[in-house]
mmCIF file of C-alpha atoms in Angstrom:
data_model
loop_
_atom_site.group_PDB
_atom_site.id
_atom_site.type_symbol
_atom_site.label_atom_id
_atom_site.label_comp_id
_atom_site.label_asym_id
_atom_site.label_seq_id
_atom_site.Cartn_x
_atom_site.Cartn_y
_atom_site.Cartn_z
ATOM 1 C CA UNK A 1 -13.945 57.583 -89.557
ATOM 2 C CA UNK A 2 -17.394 58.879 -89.815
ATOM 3 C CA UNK A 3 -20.647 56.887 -89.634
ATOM 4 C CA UNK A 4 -23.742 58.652 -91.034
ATOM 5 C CA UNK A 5 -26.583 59.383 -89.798
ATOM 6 C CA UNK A 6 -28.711 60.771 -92.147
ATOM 7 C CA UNK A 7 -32.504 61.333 -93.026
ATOM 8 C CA UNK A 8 -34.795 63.767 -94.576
ATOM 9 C CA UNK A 9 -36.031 65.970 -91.726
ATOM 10 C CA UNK A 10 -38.496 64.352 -89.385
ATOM 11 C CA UNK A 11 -38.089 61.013 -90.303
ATOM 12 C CA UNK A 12 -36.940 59.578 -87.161
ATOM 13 C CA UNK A 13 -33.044 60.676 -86.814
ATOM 14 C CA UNK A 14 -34.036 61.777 -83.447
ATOM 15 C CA UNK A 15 -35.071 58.932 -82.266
ATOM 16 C CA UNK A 16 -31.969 57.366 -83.825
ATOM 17 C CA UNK A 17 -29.573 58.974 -82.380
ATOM 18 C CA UNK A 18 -31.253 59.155 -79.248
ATOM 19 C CA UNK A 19 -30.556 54.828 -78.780
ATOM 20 C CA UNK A 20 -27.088 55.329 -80.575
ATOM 21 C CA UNK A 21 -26.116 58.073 -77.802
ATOM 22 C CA UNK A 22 -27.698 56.051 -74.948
ATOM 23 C CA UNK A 23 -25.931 52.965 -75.652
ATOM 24 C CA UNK A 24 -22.346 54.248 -76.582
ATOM 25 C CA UNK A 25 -21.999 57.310 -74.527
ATOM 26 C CA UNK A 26 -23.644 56.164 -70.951
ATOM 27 C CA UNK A 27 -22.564 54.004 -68.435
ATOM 28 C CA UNK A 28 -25.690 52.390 -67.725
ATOM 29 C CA UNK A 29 -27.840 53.174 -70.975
ATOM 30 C CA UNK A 30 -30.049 55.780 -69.235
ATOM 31 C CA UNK A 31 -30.999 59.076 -71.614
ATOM 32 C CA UNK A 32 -30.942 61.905 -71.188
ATOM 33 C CA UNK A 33 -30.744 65.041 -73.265
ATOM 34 C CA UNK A 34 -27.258 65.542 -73.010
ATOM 35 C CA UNK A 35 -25.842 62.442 -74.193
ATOM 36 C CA UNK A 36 -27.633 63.274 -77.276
ATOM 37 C CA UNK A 37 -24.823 66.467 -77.858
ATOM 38 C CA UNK A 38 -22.128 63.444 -78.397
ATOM 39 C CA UNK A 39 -23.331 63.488 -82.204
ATOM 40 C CA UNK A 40 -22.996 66.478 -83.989
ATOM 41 C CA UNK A 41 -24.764 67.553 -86.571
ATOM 42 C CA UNK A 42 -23.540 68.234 -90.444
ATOM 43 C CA UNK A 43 -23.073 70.565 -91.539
ATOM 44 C CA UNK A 44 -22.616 73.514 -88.875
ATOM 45 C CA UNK A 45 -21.891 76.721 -89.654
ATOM 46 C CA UNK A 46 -19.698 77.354 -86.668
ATOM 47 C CA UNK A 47 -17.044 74.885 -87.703
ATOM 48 C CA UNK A 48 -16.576 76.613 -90.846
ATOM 49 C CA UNK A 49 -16.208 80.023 -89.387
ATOM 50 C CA UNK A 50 -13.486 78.264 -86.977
ATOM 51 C CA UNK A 51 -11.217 77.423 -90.329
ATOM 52 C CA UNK A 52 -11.753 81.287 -91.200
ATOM 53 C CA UNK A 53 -14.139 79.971 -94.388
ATOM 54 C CA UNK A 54 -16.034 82.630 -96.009
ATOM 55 C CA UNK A 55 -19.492 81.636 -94.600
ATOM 56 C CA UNK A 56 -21.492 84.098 -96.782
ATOM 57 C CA UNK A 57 -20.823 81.753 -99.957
ATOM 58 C CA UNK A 58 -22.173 78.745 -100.318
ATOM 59 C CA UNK A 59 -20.029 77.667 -102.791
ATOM 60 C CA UNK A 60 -16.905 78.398 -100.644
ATOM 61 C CA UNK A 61 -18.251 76.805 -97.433
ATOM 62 C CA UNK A 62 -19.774 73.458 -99.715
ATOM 63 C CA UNK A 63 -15.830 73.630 -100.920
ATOM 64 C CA UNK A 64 -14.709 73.287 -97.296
ATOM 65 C CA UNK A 65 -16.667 70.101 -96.703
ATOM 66 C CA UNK A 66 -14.033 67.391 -96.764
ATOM 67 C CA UNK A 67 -11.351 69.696 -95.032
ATOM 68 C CA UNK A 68 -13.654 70.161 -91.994
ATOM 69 C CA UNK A 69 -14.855 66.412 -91.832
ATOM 70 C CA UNK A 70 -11.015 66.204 -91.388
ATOM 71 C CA UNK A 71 -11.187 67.549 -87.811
ATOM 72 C CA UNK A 72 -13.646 64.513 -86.764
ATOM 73 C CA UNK A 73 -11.494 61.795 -88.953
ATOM 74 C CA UNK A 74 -9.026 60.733 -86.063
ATOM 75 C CA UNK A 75 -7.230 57.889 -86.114
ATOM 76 C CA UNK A 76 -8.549 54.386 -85.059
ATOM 77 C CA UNK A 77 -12.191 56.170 -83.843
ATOM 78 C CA UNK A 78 -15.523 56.433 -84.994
ATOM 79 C CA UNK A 79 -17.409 59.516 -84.589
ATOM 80 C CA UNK A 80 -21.789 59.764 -85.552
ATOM 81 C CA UNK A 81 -22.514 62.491 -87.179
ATOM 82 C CA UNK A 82 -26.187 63.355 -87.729
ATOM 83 C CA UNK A 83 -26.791 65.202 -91.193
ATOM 84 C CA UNK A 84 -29.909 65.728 -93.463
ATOM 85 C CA UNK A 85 -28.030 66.820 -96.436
ATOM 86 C CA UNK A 86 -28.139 64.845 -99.749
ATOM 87 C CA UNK A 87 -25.042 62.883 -100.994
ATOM 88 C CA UNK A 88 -24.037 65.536 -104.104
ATOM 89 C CA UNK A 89 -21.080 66.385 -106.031
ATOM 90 C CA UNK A 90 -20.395 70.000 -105.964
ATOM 91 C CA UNK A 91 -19.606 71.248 -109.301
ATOM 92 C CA UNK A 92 -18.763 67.453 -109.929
ATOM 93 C CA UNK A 93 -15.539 68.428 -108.171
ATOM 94 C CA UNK A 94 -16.210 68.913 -104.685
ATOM 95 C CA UNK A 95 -18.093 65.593 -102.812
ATOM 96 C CA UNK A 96 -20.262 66.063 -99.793
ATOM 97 C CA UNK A 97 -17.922 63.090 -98.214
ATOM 98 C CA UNK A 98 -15.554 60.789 -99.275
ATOM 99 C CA UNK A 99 -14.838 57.023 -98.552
ATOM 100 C CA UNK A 100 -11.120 58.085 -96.632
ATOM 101 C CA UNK A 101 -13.223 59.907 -93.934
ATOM 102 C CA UNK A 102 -16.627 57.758 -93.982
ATOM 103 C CA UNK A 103 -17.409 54.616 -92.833
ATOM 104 C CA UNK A 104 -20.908 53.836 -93.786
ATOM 105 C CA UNK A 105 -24.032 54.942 -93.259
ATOM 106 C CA UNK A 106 -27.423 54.276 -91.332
ATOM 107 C CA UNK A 107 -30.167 55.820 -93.433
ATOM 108 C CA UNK A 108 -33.551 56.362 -91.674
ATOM 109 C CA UNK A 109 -36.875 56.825 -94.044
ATOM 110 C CA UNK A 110 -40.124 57.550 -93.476
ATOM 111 C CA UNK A 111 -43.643 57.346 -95.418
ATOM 112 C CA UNK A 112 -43.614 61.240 -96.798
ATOM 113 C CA UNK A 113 -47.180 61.547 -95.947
ATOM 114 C CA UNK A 114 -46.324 60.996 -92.919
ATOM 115 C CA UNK A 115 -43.284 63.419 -92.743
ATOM 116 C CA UNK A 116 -45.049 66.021 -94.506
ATOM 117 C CA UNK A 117 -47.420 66.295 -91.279
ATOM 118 C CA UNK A 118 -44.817 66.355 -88.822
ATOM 119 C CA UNK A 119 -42.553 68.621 -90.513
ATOM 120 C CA UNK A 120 -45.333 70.744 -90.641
ATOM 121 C CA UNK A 121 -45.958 70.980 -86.981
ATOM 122 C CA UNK A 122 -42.279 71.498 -86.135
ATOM 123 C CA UNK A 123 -41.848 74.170 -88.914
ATOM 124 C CA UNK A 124 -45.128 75.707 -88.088
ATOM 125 C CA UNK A 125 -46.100 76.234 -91.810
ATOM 126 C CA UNK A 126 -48.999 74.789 -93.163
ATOM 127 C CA UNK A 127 -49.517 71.836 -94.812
ATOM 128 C CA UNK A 128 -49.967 72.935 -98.544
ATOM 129 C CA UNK A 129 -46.337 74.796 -98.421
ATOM 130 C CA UNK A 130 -44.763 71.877 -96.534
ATOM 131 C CA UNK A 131 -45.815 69.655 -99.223
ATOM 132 C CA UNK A 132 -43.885 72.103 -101.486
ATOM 133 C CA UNK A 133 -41.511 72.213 -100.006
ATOM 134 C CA UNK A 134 -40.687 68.591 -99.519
ATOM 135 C CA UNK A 135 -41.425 68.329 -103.626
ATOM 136 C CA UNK A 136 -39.383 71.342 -104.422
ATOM 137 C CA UNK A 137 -37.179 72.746 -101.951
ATOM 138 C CA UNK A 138 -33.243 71.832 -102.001
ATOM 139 C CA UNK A 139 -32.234 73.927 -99.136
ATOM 140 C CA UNK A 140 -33.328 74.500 -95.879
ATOM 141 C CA UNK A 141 -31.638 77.534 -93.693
ATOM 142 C CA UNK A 142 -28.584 79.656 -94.518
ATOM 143 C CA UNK A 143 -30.002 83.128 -92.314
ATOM 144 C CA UNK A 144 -26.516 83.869 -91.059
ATOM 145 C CA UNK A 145 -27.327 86.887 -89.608
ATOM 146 C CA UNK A 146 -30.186 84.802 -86.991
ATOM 147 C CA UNK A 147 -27.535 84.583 -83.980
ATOM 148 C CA UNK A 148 -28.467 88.014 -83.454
ATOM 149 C CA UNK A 149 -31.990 87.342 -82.364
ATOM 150 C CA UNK A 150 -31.875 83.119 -81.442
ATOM 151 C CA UNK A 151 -29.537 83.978 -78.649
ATOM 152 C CA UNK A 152 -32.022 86.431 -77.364
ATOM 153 C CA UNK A 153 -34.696 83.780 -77.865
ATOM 154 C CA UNK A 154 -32.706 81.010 -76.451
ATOM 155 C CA UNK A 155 -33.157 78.556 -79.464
ATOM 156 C CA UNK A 156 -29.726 76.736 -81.400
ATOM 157 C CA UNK A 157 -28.562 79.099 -83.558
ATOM 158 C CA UNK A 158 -26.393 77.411 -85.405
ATOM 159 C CA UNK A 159 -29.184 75.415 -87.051
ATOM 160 C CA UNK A 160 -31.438 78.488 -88.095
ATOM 161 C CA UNK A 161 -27.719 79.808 -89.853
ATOM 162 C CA UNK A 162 -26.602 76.875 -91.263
ATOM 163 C CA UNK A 163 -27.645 76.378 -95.079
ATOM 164 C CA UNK A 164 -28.401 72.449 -95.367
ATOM 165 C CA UNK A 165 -28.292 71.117 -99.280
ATOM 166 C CA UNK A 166 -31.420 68.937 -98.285
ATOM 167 C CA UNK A 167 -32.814 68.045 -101.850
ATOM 168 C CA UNK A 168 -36.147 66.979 -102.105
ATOM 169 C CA UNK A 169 -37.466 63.793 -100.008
ATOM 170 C CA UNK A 170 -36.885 61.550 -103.173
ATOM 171 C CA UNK A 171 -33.470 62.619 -103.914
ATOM 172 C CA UNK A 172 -32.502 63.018 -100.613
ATOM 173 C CA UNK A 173 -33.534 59.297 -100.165
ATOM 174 C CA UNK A 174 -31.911 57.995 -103.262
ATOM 175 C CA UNK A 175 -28.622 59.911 -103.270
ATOM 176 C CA UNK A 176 -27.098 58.065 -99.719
ATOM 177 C CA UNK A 177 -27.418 54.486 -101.741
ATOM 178 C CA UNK A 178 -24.074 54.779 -103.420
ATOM 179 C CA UNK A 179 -22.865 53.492 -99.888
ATOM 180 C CA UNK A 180 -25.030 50.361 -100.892
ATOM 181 C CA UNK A 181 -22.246 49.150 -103.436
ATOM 182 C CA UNK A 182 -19.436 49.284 -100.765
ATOM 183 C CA UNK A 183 -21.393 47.184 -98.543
ATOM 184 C CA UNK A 184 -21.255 50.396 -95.888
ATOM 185 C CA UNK A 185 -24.914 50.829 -95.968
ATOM 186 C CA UNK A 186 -27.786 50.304 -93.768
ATOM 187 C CA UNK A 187 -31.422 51.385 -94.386
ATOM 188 C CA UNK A 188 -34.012 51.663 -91.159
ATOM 189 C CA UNK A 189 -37.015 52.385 -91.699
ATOM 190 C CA UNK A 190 -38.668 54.387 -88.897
ATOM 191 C CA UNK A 191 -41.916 52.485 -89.284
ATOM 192 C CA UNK A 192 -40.002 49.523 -88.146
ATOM 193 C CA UNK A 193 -38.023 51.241 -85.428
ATOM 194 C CA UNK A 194 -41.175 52.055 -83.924
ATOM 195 C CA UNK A 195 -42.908 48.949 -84.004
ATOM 196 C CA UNK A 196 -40.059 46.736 -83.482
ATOM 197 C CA UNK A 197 -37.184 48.344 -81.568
ATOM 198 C CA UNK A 198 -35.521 45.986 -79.921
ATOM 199 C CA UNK A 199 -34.909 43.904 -83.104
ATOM 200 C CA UNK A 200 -33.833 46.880 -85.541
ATOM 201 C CA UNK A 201 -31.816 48.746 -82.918
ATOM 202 C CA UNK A 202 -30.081 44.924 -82.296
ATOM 203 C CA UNK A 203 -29.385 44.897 -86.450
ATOM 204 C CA UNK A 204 -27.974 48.591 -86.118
ATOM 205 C CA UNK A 205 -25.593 47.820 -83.298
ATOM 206 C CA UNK A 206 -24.796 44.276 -85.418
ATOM 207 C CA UNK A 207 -24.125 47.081 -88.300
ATOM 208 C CA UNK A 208 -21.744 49.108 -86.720
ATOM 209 C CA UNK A 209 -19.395 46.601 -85.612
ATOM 210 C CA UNK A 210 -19.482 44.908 -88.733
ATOM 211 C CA UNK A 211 -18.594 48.041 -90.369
ATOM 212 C CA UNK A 212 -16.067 48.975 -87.596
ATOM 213 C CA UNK A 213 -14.801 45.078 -88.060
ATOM 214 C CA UNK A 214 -15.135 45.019 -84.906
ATOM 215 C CA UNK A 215 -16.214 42.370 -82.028
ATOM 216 C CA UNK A 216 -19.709 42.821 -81.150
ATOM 217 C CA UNK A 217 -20.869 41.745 -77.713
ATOM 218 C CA UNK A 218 -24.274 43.045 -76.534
ATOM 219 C CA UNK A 219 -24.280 44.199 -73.105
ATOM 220 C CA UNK A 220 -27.604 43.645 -72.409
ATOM 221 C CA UNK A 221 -28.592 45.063 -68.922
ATOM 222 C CA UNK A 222 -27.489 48.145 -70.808
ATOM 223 C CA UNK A 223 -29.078 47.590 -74.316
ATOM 224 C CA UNK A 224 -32.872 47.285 -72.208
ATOM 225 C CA UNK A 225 -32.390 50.426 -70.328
ATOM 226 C CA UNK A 226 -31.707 52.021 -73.541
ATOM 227 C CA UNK A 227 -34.993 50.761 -74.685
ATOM 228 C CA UNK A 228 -37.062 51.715 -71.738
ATOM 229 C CA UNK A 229 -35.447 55.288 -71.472
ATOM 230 C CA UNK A 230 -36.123 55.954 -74.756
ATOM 231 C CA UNK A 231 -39.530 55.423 -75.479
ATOM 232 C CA UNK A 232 -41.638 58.279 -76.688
ATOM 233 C CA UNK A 233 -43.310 58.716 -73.407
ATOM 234 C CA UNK A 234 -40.364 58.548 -71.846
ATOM 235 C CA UNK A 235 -39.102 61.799 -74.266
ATOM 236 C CA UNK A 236 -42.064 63.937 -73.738
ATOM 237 C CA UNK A 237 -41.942 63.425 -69.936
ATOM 238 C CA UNK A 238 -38.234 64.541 -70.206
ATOM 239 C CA UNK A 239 -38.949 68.130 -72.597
ATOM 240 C CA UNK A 240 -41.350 68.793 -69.853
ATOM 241 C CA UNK A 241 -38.933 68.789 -67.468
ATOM 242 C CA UNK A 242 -36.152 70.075 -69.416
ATOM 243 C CA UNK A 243 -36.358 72.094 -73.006
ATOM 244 C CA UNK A 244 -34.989 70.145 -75.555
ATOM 245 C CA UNK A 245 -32.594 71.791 -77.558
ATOM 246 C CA UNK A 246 -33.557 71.221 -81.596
ATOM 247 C CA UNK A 247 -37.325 72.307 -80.155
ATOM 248 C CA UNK A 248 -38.577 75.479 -82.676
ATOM 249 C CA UNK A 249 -40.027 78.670 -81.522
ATOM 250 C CA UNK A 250 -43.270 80.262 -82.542
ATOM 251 C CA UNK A 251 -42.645 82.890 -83.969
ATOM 252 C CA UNK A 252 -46.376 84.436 -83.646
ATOM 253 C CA UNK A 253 -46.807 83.564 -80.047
ATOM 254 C CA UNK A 254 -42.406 82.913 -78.552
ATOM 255 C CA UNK A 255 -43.463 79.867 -76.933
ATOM 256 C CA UNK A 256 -41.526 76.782 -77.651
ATOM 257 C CA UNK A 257 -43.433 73.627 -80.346
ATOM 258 C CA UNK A 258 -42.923 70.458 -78.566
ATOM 259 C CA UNK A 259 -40.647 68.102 -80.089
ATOM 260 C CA UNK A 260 -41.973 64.917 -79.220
ATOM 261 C CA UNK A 261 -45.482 65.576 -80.075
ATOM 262 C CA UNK A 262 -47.439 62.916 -82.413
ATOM 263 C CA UNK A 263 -44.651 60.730 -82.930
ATOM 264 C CA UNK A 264 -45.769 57.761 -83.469
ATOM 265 C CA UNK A 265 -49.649 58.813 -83.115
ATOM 266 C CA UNK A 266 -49.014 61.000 -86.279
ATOM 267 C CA UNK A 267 -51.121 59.327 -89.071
ATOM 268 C CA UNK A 268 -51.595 60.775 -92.378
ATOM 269 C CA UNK A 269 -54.882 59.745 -92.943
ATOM 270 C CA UNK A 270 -56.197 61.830 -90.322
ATOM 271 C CA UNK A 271 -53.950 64.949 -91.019
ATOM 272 C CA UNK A 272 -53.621 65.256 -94.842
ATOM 273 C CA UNK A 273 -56.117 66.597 -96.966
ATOM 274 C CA UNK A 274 -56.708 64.374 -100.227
ATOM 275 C CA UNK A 275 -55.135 66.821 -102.320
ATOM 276 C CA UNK A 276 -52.097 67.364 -100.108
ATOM 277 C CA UNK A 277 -51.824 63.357 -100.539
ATOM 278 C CA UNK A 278 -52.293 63.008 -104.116
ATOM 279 C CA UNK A 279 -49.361 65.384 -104.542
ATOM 280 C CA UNK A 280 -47.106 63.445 -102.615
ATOM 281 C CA UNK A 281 -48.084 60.530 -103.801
ATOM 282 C CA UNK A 282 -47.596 61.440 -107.185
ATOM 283 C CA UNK A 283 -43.801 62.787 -107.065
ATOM 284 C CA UNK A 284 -42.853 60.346 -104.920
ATOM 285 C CA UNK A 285 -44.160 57.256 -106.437
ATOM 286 C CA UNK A 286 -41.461 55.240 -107.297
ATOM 287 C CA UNK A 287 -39.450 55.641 -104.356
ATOM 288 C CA UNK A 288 -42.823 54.930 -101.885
ATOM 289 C CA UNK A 289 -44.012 51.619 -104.214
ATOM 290 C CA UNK A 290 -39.845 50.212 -104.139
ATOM 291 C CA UNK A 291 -40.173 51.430 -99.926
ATOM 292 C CA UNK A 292 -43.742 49.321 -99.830
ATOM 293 C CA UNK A 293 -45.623 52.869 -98.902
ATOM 294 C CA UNK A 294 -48.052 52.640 -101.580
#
């Protein structure tokens, strides 16, 4: 069975999955960038081409959904999967998941203003077509034809190729709730995962097992060094050493944009232009008033 985790982009999934990998997929709960590769991300393009799925139509690859979230649907397990695609119904017809194959989901939010200036640094675009793009936009990749130049470049192609049905931050947000009324739902906000690890990591783990109906016992020793080795210092000091992989190129100057840049340094109100906040504000306003942004 499949536990989500999913998020608009730059909203803290990272971060997420970082703890989640560190505490399940260790021995002793120290990161490091590989553990993070235990949860896949989806969907990926790669695992389509696998099942011989046309990848150059979206409608027959969005058709293939369920029938490739078969592969990670074994028995008696629980696989993460990371994903920043919006709960739809293709066509009414064809679901983005199913309750046979999912368990629940973790959803991670973050204040939009905020997310509109860090997407923008990662993207490198600038601020006033990242806001609309988060407004706007329902899809984010889809060049198929990009392995031909990321591998040169040394980046992940399989994110640049694969086409993610994204929505915009508000419907993204609003579409993962349907878990809600099954009880298979848990909503983090990364405000509070900053500020108060220890205690929203504790309820996530609590989550899991609950949702697993499962025993939970907290191996502590293990829990803290999750904590320590995953602090944002502790993330930045690590890409310096060693490239992390979901980093973006430049593609002006080829050199790599750090990851783990403002984190939890990036404020809006030092970043956004008034306009650029107004606008956000304004589509977004009843999901940021209900989320206590505003």
């Amino acid at each position: 069975m499949i536990i989500w985790l999913a998020s608009y982009p730059k909203s803290g999934n990272t971060m997420l999955r970082s703890l989640l990998s560190a505490y399940f997929f260790s021995d002793d709960g120290k990161y490091n960038f590989e553990l993070i590769k235990n949860i896949k991300q989806f969907p990926t393009i790669e695992l389509f081409e696998e099942l011989g799925v046309n990848i150059s139509s979206d409608d027959e690859v969005i058709k293939s959904y369920i029938k490739v979230q078969e592969k990670f649907c074994k028995e008696n397990s629980v696989q993460f999967l990371k994903t920043h695609s919006y709960l739809f119904n293709f066509y009414n017809k064809y679901p983005f998941t199913d309750l046979k194959k999912s368990l629940g989901v973790i959803y991670i939010v973050r204040d939009p203003r905020n997310v509109v200036t860090s997407f923008s640094k990662f993207s490198n675009y600038p601020l006033e077509k990242t806001c609309q793009f988060m407004i706007n936009n329902m899809s984010f990749g889809g060049n198929i034809e990009y392995a031909k130049t990321g591998v040169r470049l040394g980046v992940n192609t399989a994110a640049e190729r694969t086409k993610v049905w994204i929505g915009n931050w508000a419907q993204n947000y609003q579409s993962w709730k349907s878990f809600k009324y099954q009880e298979r739902y848990l909503l983090v906000k990364y405000e509070d995962l900053v500020k108060n690890t220890e205690k929203v990591f504790f309820d996530i783990l609590k989550f899991i097992h609950k949702i697993n109906n499962s025993k939970f016992i907290l191996n502590k020793k293990k829990f803290m060094n999750v904590l320590e080795s995953t602090s944002f210092k502790n993330m930045q000091k690590l890409e310096k050493k060693k490239s992390f992989q979901e980093s973006k190129f430049d593609k002006k100057t080829g050199k790599k944009i750090p990851f783990f840049n403002y984190g939890p340094k990036n404020n809006w109100k030092d970043l956004l232009s008034i306009e650029n906040k107004e606008k956000i504000e304004k589509a977004f306003f009843n999901e940021m008033n209900e989320l206590g942004y505003l």
